[in-house]
Coordinates of C-alpha atoms and ligand atoms in Angstrom, one line a residue:
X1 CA 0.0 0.0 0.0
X2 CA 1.0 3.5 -0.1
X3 CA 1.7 5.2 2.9
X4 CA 0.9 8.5 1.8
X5 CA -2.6 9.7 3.2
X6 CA -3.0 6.9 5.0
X7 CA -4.3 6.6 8.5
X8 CA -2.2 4.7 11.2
X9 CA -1.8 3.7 14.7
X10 CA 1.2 2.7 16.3
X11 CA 1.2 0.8 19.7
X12 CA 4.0 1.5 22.1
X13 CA 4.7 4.7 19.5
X14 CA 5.7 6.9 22.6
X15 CA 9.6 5.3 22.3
X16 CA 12.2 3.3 20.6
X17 CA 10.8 1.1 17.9
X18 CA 7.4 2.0 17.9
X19 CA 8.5 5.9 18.3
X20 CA 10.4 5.8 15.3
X21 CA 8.0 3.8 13.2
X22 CA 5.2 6.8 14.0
X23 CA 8.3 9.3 12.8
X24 CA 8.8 7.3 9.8
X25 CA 4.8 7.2 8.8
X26 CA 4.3 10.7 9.6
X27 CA 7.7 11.5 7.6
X28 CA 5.8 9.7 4.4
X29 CA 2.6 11.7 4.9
X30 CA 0.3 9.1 7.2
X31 CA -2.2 10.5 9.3
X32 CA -0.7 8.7 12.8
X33 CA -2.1 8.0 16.0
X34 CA 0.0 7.1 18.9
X35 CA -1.6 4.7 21.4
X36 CA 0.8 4.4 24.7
X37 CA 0.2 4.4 28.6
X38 CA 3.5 7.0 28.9
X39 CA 1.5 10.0 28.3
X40 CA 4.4 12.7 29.0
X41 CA 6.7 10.6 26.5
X42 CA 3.2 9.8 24.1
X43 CA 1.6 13.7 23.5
X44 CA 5.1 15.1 23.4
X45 CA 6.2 12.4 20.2
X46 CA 2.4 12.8 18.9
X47 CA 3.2 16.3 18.7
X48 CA 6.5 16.5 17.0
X49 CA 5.5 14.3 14.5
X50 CA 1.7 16.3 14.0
X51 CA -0.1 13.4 14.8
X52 CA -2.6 12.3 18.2
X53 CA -2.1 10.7 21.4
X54 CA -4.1 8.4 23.2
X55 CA -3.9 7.1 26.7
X56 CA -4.5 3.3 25.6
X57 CA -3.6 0.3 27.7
X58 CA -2.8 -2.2 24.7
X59 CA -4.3 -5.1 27.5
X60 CA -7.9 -3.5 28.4
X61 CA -10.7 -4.1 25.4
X62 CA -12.4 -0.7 26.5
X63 CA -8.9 1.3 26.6
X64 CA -8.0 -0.1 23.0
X65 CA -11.9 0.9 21.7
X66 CA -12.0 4.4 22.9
X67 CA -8.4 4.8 21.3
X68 CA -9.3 3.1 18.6
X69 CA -12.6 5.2 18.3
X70 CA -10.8 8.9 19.3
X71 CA -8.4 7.9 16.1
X72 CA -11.1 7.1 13.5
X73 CA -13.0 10.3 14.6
X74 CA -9.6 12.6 14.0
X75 CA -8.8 10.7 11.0
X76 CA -10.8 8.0 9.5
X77 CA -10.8 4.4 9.7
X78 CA -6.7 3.2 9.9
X79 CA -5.4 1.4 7.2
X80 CA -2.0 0.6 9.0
X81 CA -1.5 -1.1 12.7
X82 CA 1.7 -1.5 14.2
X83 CA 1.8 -3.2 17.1
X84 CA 5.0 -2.0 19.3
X85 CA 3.7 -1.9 22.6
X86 CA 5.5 -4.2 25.3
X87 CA 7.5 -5.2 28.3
X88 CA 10.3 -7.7 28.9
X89 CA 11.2 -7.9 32.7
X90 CA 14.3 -10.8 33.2
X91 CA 13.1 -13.6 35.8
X92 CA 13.6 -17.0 36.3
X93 CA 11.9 -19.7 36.7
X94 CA 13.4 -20.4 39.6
X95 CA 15.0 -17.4 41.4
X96 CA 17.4 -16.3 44.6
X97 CA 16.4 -18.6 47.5
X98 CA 14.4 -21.0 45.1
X99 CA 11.8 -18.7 45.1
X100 CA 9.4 -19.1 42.2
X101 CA 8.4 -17.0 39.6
X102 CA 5.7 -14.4 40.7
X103 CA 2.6 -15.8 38.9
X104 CA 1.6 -12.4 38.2
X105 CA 4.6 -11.1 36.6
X106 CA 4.5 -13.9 33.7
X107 CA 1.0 -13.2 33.7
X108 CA 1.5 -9.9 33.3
X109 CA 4.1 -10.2 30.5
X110 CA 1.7 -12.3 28.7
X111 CA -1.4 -10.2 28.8
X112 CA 0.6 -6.9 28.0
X113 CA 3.0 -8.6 25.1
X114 CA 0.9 -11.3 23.5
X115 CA -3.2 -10.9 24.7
X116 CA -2.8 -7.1 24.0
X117 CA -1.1 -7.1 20.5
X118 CA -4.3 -9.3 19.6
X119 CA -6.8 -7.1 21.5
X120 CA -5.6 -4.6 19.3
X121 CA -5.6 -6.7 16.2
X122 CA -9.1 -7.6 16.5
X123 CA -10.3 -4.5 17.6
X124 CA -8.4 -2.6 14.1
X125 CA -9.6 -5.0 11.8
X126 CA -13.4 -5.2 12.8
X127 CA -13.1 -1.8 12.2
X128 CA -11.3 -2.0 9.0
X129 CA -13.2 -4.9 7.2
X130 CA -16.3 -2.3 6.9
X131 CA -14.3 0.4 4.9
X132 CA -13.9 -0.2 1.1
X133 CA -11.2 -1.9 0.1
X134 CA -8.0 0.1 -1.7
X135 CA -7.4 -1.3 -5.1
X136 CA -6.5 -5.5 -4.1
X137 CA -6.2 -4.7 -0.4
X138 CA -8.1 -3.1 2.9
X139 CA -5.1 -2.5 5.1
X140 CA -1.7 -3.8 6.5
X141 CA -1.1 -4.9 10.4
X142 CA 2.9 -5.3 11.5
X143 CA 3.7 -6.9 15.1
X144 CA 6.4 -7.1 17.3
X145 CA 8.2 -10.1 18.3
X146 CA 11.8 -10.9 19.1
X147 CA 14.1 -13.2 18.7
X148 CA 13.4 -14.3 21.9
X149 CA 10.8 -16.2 20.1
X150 CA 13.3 -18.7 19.2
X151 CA 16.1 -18.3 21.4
X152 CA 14.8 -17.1 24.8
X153 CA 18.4 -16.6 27.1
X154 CA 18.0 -17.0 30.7
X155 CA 15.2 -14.9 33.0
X156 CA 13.3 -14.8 29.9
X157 CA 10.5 -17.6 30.0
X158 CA 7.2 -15.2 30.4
X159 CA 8.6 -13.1 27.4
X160 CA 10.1 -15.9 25.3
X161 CA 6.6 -17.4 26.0
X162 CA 4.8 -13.9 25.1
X163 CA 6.6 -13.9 22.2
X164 CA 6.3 -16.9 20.5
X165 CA 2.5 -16.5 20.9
X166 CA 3.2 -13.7 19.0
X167 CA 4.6 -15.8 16.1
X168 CA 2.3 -18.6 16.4
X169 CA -0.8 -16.1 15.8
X170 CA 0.4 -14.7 13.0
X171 CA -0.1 -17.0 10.2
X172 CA -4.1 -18.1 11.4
X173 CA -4.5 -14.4 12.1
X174 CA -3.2 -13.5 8.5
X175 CA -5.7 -16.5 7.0
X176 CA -8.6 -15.0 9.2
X177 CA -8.2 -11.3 8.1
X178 CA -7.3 -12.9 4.4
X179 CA -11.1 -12.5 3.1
X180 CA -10.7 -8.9 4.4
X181 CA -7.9 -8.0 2.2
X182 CA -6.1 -7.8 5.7
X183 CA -2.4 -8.1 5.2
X184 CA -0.1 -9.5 8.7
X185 CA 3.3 -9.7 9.2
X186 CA 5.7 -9.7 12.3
X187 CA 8.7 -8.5 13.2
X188 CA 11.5 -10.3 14.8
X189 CA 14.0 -8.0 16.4
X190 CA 17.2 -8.9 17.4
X191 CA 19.0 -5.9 19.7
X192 CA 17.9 -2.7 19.1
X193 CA 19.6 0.7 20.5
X194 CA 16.0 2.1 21.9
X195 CA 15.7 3.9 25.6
X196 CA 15.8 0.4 27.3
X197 CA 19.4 -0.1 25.8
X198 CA 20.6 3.3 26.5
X199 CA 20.6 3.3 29.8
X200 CA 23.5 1.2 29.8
X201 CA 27.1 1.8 30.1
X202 CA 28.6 2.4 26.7
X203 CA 30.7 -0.7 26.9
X204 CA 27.7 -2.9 27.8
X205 CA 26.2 -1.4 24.4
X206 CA 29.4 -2.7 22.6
X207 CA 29.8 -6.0 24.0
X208 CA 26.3 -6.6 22.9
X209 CA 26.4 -5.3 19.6
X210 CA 30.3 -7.2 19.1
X211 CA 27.4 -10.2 19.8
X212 CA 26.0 -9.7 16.1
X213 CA 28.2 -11.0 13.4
X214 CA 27.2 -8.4 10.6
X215 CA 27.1 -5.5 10.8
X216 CA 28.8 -5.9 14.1
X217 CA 26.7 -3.3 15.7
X218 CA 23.3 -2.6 17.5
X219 CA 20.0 -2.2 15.3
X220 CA 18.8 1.5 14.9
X221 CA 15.0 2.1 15.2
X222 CA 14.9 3.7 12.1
X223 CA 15.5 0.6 10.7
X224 CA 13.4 -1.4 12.2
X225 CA 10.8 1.4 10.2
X226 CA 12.5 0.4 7.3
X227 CA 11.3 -2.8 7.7
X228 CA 8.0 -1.3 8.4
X229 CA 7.9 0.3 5.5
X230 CA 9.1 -2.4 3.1
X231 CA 6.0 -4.5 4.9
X232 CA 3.4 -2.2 4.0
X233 CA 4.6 -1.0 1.0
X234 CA 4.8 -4.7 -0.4
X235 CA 1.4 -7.0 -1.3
X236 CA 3.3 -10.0 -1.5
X237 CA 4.2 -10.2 2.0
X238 CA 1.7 -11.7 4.4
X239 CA 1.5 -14.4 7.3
X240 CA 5.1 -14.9 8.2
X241 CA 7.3 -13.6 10.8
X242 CA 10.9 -11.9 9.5
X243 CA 13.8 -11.7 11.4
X244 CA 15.8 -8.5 11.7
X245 CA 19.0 -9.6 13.3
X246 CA 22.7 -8.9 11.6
X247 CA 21.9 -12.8 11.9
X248 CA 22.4 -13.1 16.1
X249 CA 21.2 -16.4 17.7
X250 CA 21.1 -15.4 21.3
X251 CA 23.1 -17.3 24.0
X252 CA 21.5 -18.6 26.6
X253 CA 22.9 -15.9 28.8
Ligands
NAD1 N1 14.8 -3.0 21.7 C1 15.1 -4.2 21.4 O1 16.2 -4.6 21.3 C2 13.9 -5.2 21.1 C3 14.3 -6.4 20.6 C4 13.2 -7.3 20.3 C5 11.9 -7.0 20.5 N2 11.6 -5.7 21.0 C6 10.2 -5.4 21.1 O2 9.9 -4.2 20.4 C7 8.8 -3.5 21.1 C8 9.3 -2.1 21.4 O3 10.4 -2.2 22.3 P1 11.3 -0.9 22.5 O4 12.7 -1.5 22.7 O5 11.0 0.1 21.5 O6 10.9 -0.5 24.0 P2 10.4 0.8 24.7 O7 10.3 0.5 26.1 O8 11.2 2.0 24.2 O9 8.9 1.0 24.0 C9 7.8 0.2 24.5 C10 6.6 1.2 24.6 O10 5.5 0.4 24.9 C11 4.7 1.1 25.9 N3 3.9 0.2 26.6 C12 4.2 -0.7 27.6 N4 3.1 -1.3 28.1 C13 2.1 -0.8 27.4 C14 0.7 -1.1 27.4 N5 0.1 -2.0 28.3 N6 -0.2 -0.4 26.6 C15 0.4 0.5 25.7 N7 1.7 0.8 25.7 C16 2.5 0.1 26.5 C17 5.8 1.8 26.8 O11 5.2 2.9 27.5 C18 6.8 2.2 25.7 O12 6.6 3.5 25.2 C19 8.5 -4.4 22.3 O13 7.4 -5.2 22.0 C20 9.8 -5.2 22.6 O14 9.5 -6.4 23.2 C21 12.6 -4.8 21.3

């Protein structure tokens, strides 16, 4: 699809990933809504980038419709989803003391990471499937995964868990959503330089990107919106999950 014109929302679009894939939609002339629960960080972004903020908690169905619903009424039904909103706390199974891991935590992780980016899903393309279609398609949704997915390290079995869901949904979702002219398509990051990363010593940030073996470096959001980009911009890609790596298979610490 083309971007231009278009309305989107982007989950988690207050920072890092998401925050530069709202830059990179506005940049190409989308009409973008950012849905976060960081409202300083949300309204500020929104408003470099000319688009809206909404307070939305990504896990709550009635959060997700009145965002959905403030969106629609500023700028028409959204074509484009991005799904970016998460969290990835580092637990074991098995902690200090042989204390297990708080229930509520993996819950937590779950609902947020995995139940959320559906709750969203759902909601967008009920919404979506009543608007005429554009030429061969209706609209385009793009999630986040990691590559935790597949190679989960140590402390991270809730969002290894969360994450795989995320992979696991995407090809039924992507059949269900087909006779919509629905297009989805996730993103597996490997290690991306966002605020989580940054607040780490500068040599932490080059050990972990000497852990890539090309290019030998950290991912930059922006291209992670690349990848965005390349997704909606491209018809032929629907149902699978890419990995966007430098080609890292995570240790297991
Ligand atoms: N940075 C990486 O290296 C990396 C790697 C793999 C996957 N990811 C995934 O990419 C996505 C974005 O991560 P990031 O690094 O940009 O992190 P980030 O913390 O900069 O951004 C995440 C955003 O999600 C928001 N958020 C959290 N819970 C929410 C909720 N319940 N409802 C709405 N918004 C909520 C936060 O407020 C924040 O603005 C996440 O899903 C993360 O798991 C990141």
């Amino acid at each position: 699809m083309k971007i231009e014109g278009l309305a989107a929302i982007v989950t988690g679009g207050a920072s890092g990933l998401g925050g530069a894939t709202a830059a990179m939609l506005a940049e190409l002339g989308a009409k973008v809504a950012v849905f976060d629960v960081n409202d300083e960080a949300g309204a500020a972004h929104a408003q470099a980038i000319g688009g809206l903020f909404a307070h939305v908690n990504v896990a709550d169905e009635a959060s997700v419709a009145s965002g959905i619903a403030a969106a629609e009424a500023a700028h028409g039904t959204a074509r484009i989803l991005v799904n970016c909103a998460g969290v990835a706390p580092a637990i074991k199974t098995v902690g200090k003391e042989n204390v297990a891991h708080p229930l509520d935590a993996f819950r937590r992780t779950v609902e947020i990471n995995l139940i959320g980016s559906f709750n969203v899903i759902s909601q967008f393309a009920a919404r979506l499937a009543a608007a005429d279609p554009l030429g061969e398609e209706r609209g385009v949704i793009v999630n986040t995964a990691s590559v935790a997915a597949f190679d989960g390290q140590i402390g991270q079995a809730a969002y290894a868990a969360s994450k795989s869901g995320v992979v696991g949904m995407t090809l039924p979702v992507a059949r269900d959503l087909a006779q919509h002219r629905i297009r989805v398509v996730t993103i597996a990051p490997g290690i991306f330089l966002t605020p989580m990363l940054m607040g780490l010593p500068q040599a932490a940030q080059d050990s972990l990107g000497t852990q890539v073996p090309h290019p030998s470096r950290l991912g930059k959001p922006e291209e992670y919106a690349q990848m965005v980009r390349t997704i909606i911009e491209n018809p032929m890609l629907n149902g699978e999950t890419i990995r966007l790596d430098g080609a890292i298979r995570m240790a297991p610490r």
